[in-house]
Tab-separated table of C-alpha atoms in Angstrom:
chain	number	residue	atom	x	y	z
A	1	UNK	CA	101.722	79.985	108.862
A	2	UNK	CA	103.141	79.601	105.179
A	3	UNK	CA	105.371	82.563	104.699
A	4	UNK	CA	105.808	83.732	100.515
A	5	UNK	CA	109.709	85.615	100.721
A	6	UNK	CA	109.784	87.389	97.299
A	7	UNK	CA	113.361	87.847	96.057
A	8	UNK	CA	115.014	89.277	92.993
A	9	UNK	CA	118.967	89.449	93.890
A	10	UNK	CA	118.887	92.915	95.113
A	11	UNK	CA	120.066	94.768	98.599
A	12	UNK	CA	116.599	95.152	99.890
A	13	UNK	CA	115.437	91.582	98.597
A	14	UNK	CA	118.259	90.422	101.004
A	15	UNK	CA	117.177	92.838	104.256
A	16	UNK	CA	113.543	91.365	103.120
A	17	UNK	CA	115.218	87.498	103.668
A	18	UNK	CA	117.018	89.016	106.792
A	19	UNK	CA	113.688	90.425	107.982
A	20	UNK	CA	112.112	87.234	107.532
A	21	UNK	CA	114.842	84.834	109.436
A	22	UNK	CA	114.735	86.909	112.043
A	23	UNK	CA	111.114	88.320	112.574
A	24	UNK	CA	108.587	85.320	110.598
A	25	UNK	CA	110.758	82.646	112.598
A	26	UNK	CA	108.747	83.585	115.632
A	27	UNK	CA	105.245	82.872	114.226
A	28	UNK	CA	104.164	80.004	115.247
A	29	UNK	CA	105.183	76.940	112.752
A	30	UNK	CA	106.075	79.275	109.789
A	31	UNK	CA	107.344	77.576	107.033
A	32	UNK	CA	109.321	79.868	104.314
A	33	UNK	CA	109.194	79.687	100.823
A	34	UNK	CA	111.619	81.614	98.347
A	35	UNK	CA	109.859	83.320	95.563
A	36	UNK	CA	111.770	84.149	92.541
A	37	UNK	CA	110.010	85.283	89.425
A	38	UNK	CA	111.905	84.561	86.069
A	39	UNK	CA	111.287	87.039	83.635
A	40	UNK	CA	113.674	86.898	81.408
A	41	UNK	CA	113.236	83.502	80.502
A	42	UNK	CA	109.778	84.763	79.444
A	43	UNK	CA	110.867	87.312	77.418
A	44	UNK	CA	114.035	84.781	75.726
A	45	UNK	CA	111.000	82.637	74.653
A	46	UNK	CA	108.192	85.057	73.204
A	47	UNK	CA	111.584	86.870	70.967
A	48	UNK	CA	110.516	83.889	68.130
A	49	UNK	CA	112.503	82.190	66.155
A	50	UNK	CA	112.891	79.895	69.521
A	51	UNK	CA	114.543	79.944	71.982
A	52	UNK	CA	118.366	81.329	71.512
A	53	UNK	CA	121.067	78.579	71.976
A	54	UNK	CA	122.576	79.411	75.001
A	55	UNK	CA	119.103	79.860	76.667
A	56	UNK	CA	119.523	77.568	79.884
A	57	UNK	CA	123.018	78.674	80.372
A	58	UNK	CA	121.154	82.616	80.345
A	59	UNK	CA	118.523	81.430	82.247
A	60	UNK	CA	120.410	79.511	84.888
A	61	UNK	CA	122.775	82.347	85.566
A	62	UNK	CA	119.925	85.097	86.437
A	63	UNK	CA	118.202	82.557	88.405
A	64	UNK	CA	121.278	81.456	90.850
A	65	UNK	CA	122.509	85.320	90.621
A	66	UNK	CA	118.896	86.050	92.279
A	67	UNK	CA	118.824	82.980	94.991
A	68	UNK	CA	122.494	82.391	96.026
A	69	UNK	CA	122.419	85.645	98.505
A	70	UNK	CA	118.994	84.604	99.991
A	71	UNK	CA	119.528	80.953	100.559
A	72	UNK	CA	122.830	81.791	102.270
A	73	UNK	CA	120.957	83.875	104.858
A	74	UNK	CA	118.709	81.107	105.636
A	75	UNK	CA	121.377	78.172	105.534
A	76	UNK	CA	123.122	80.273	108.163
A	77	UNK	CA	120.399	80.900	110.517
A	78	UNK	CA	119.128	77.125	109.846
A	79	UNK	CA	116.188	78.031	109.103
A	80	UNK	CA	114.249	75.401	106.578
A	81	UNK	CA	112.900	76.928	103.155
A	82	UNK	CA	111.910	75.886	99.941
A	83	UNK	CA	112.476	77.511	96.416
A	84	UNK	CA	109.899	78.263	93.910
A	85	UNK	CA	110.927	79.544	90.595
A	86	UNK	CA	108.267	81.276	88.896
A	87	UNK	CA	107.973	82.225	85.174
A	88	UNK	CA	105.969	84.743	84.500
A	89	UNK	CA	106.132	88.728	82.376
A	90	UNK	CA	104.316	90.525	85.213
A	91	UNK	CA	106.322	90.062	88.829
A	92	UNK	CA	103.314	91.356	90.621
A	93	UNK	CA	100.944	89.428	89.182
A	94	UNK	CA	102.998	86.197	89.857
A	95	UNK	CA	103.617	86.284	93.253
A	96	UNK	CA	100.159	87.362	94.006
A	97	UNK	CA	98.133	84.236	92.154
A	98	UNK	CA	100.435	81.694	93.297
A	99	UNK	CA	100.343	82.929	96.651
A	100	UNK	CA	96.103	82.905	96.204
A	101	UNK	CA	96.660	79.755	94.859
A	102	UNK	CA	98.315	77.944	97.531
A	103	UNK	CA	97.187	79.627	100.543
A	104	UNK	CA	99.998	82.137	101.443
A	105	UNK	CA	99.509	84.178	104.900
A	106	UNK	CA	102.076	86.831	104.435
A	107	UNK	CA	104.264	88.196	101.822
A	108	UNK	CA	107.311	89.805	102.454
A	109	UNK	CA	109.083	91.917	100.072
A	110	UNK	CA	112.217	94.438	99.294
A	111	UNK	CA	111.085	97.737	97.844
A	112	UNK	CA	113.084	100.038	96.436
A	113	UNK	CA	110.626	102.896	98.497
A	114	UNK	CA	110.092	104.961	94.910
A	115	UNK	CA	108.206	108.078	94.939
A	116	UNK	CA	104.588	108.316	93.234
A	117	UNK	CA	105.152	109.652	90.342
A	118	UNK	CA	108.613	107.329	89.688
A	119	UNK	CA	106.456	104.155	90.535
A	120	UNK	CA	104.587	104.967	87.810
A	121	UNK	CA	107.283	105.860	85.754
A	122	UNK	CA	109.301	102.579	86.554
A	123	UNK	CA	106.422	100.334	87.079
A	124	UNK	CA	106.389	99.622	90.631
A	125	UNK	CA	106.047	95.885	91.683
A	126	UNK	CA	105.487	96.849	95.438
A	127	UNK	CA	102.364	99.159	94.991
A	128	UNK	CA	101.176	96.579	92.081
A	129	UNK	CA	101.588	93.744	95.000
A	130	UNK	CA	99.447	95.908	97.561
A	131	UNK	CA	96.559	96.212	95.240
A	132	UNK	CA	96.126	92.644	94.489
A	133	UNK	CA	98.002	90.741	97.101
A	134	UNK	CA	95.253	88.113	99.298
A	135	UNK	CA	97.084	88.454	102.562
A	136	UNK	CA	99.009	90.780	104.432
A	137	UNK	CA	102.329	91.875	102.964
A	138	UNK	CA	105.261	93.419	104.438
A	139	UNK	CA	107.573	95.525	102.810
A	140	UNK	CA	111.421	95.936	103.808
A	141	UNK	CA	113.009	98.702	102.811
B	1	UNK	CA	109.750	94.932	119.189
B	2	UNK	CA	107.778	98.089	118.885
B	3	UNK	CA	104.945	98.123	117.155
B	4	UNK	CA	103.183	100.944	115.622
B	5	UNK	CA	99.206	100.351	114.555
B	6	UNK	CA	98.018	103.108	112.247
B	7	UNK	CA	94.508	103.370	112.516
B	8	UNK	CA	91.534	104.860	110.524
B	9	UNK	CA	88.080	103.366	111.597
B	10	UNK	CA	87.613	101.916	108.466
B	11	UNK	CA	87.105	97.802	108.426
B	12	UNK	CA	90.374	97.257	107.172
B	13	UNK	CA	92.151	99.032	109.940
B	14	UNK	CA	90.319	96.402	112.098
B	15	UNK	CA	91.818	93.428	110.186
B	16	UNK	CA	95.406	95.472	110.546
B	17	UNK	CA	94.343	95.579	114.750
B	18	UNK	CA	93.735	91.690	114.452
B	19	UNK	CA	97.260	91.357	112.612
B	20	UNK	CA	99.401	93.681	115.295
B	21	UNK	CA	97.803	91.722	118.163
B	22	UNK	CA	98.605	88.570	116.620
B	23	UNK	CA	102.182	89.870	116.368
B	24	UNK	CA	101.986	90.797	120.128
B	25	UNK	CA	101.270	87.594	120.672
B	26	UNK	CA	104.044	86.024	119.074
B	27	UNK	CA	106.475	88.599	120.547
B	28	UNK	CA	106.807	88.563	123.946
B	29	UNK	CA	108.466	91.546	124.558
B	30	UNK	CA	106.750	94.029	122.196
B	31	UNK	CA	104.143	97.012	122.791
B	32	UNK	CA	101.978	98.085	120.212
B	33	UNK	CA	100.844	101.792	119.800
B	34	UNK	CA	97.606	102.519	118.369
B	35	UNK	CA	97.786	105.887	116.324
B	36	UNK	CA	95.475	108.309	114.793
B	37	UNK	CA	96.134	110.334	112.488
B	38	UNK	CA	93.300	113.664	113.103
B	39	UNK	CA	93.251	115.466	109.795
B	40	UNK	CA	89.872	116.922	110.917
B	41	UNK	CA	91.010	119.459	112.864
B	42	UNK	CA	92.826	121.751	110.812
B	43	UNK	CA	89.484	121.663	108.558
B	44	UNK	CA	87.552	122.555	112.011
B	45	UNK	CA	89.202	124.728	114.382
B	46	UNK	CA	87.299	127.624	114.041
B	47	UNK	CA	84.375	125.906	114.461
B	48	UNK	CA	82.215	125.816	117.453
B	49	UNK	CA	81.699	122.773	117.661
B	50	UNK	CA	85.086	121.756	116.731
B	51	UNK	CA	86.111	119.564	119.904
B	52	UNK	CA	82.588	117.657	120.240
B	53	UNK	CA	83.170	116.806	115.946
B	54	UNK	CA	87.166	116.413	116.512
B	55	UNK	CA	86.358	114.405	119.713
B	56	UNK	CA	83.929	112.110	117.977
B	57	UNK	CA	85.732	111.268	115.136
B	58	UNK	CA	88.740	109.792	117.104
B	59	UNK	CA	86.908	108.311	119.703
B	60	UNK	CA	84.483	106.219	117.216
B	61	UNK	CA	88.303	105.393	115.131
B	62	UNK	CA	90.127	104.271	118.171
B	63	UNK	CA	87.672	102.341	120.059
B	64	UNK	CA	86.891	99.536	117.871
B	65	UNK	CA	90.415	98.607	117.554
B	66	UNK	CA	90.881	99.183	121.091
B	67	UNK	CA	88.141	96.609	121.539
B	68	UNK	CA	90.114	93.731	119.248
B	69	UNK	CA	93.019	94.017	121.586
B	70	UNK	CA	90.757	94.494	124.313
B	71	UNK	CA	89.003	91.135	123.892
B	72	UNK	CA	92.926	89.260	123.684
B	73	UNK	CA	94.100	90.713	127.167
B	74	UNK	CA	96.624	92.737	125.146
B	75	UNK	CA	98.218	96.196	126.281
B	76	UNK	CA	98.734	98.841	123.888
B	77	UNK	CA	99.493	102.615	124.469
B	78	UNK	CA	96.897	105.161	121.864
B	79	UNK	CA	98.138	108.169	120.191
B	80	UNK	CA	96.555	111.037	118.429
B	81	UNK	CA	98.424	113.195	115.818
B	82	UNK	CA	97.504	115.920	114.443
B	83	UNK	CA	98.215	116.721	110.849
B	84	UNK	CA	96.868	116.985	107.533
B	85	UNK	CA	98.970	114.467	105.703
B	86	UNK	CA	98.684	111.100	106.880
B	87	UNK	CA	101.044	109.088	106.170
B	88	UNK	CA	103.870	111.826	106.267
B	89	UNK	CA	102.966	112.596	110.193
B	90	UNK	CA	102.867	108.580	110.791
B	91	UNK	CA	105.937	107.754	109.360
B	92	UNK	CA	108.060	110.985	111.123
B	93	UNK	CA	106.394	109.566	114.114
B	94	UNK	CA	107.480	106.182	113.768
B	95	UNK	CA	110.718	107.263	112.843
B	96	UNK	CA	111.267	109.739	116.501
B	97	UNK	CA	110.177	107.072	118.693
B	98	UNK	CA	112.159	103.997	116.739
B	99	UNK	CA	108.890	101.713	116.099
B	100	UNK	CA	110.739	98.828	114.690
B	101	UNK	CA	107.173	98.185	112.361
B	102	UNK	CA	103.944	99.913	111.151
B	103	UNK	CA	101.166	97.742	110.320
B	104	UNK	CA	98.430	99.622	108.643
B	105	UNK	CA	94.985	98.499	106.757
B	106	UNK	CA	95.000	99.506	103.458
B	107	UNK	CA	91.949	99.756	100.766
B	108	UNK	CA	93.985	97.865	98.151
B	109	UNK	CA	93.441	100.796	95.611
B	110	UNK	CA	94.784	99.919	92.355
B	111	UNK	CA	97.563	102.356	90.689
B	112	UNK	CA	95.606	105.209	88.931
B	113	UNK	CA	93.090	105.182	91.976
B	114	UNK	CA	96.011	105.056	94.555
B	115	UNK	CA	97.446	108.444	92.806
B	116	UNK	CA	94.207	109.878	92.015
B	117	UNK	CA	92.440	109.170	95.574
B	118	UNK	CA	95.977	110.154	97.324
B	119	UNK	CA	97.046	106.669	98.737
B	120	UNK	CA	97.851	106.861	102.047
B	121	UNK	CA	99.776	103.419	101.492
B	122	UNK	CA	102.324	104.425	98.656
B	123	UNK	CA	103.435	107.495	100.429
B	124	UNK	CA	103.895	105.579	103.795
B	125	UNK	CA	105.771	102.312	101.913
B	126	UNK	CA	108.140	105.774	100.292
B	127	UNK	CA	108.565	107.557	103.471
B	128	UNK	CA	108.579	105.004	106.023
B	129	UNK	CA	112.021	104.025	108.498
B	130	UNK	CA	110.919	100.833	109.185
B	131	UNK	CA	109.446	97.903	107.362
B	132	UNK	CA	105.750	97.779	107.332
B	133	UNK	CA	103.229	95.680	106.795
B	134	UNK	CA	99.945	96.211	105.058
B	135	UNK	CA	96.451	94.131	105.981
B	136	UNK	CA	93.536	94.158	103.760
């Protein structure tokens, strides 16, 4: 069962990684991979004028900011993973083609649990990922 | 781990049935309850024929997932609520009884339908004590 564990740095991306060590490790030969959509690296890049000098350094700092908590959890529970950095504007959108592309079973996800009217407001990845997503996702809150 | 399975009748509610068995399977020491959610019978009660229509409608909903788990040799307890909002009177539920997850079928309504059409799925993913998982 290949298990897609979406992750942006927050508190409930972590209970989402906790979720998953603890719950996913059961199904039967689950193998995890860490999602991490990079979007600012997206928006650095489309600003013009290229890319601004200390680009990687920007890049590289959002990007371990986002991972270190998550890989932790899983390095302490021993549980193997891989890490998949994905660029792309729309978070939603990213995570649900590339798990369509390669076959995902489940998602699992933080949400922030936003209201109707503020998921519009804010744009909310979660009920974007429900729409579209090709397998079952769970959401930790 | 307690599972709870909320369940409409509709084909994806099946596929959600398929997905909390195979989590029964996995878990050893989990039950699953199936749960219905009646709206119908605030709409019907002063009907005449309000049990035989009420009585129906839950019957037809429950049995077909009854019959996935059914067909694995899995247990499962079935509960109907009565209310008029969904997902508020699943998730209160879920949160008396401590269900450690809610797996639910979802129609995969995009944004402006989900708020038109009153998504049952945003509402539970806002309101909901546990994590929960959403089959389409």
């Amino acid at each position: 069962m290949k298990i897609l564990v979406a992750i942006d740095g927050s508190e409930n991306s972590l209970r989402a990684v906790r979720y998953a060590v603890k719950t996913a490790a059961h199904f039967p030969g689950s193998r995890f991979t860490l999602v991490y959509v990079d979007t600012m690296s997206v928006q650095l890049k489309v600003k013009g004028g290229g890319t601004p000098p200390n680009f990687e350094e920007l890049v590289n700092e959002g990007r371990k900011a986002s991972l270190e908590g998550a890989e932790k959890i899983f390095f302490d529970s021993q549980v193997p993973y891989t890490i998949k950095v994905l660029e792309g504007y729309d978070i939603a959108e990213t995570i649900c083609d590339f798990a369509r592309e390669y076959n995902y079973d489940q998602i699992i996800m933080g949400t922030r649990g936003l209201g109707n009217l503020k998921g519009i407001v804010l744009g909310s990845v979660s009920h974007k990922v429900i729409s579209i997503a090709p397998c079952p996702v769970t959401f930790v809150k | 781990m307690r599972i709870l399975l909320g369940l409409d009748g509709s084909e994806n509610s099946l596929r959600a049935a398929e997905y909390a068995a195979n989590l029964l399977e996995y878990f050893p020491d989990s039950t699953c309850t199936m749960v219905y959610v009646d709206t119908n019978t605030g709409n019907w009660q002063k009907a005449e024929i309000f049990e035989d229509v009420a009585n129906d409608t839950v019957r037809e909903s429950l049995e077909r997932a009854q019959e996935v788990l059914n067909k694995r040799g899995l247990l499962y307890t079935t509960k109907v609520l009565y209310g008029t909002d969904i997902a508020g009177t699943l998730c209160r539920y879920a949160g008396e009884k401590h269900f450690d997850q809610i797996v639910l079928g979802t129609r995969g309504l995009s944004n402006i339908k989900g708020i038109v059409m009153g998504s049952v799925s945003h509402r539970v993913l806002q309101f909901a004590p546990c994590p929960v998982t959403f089959v389409k």
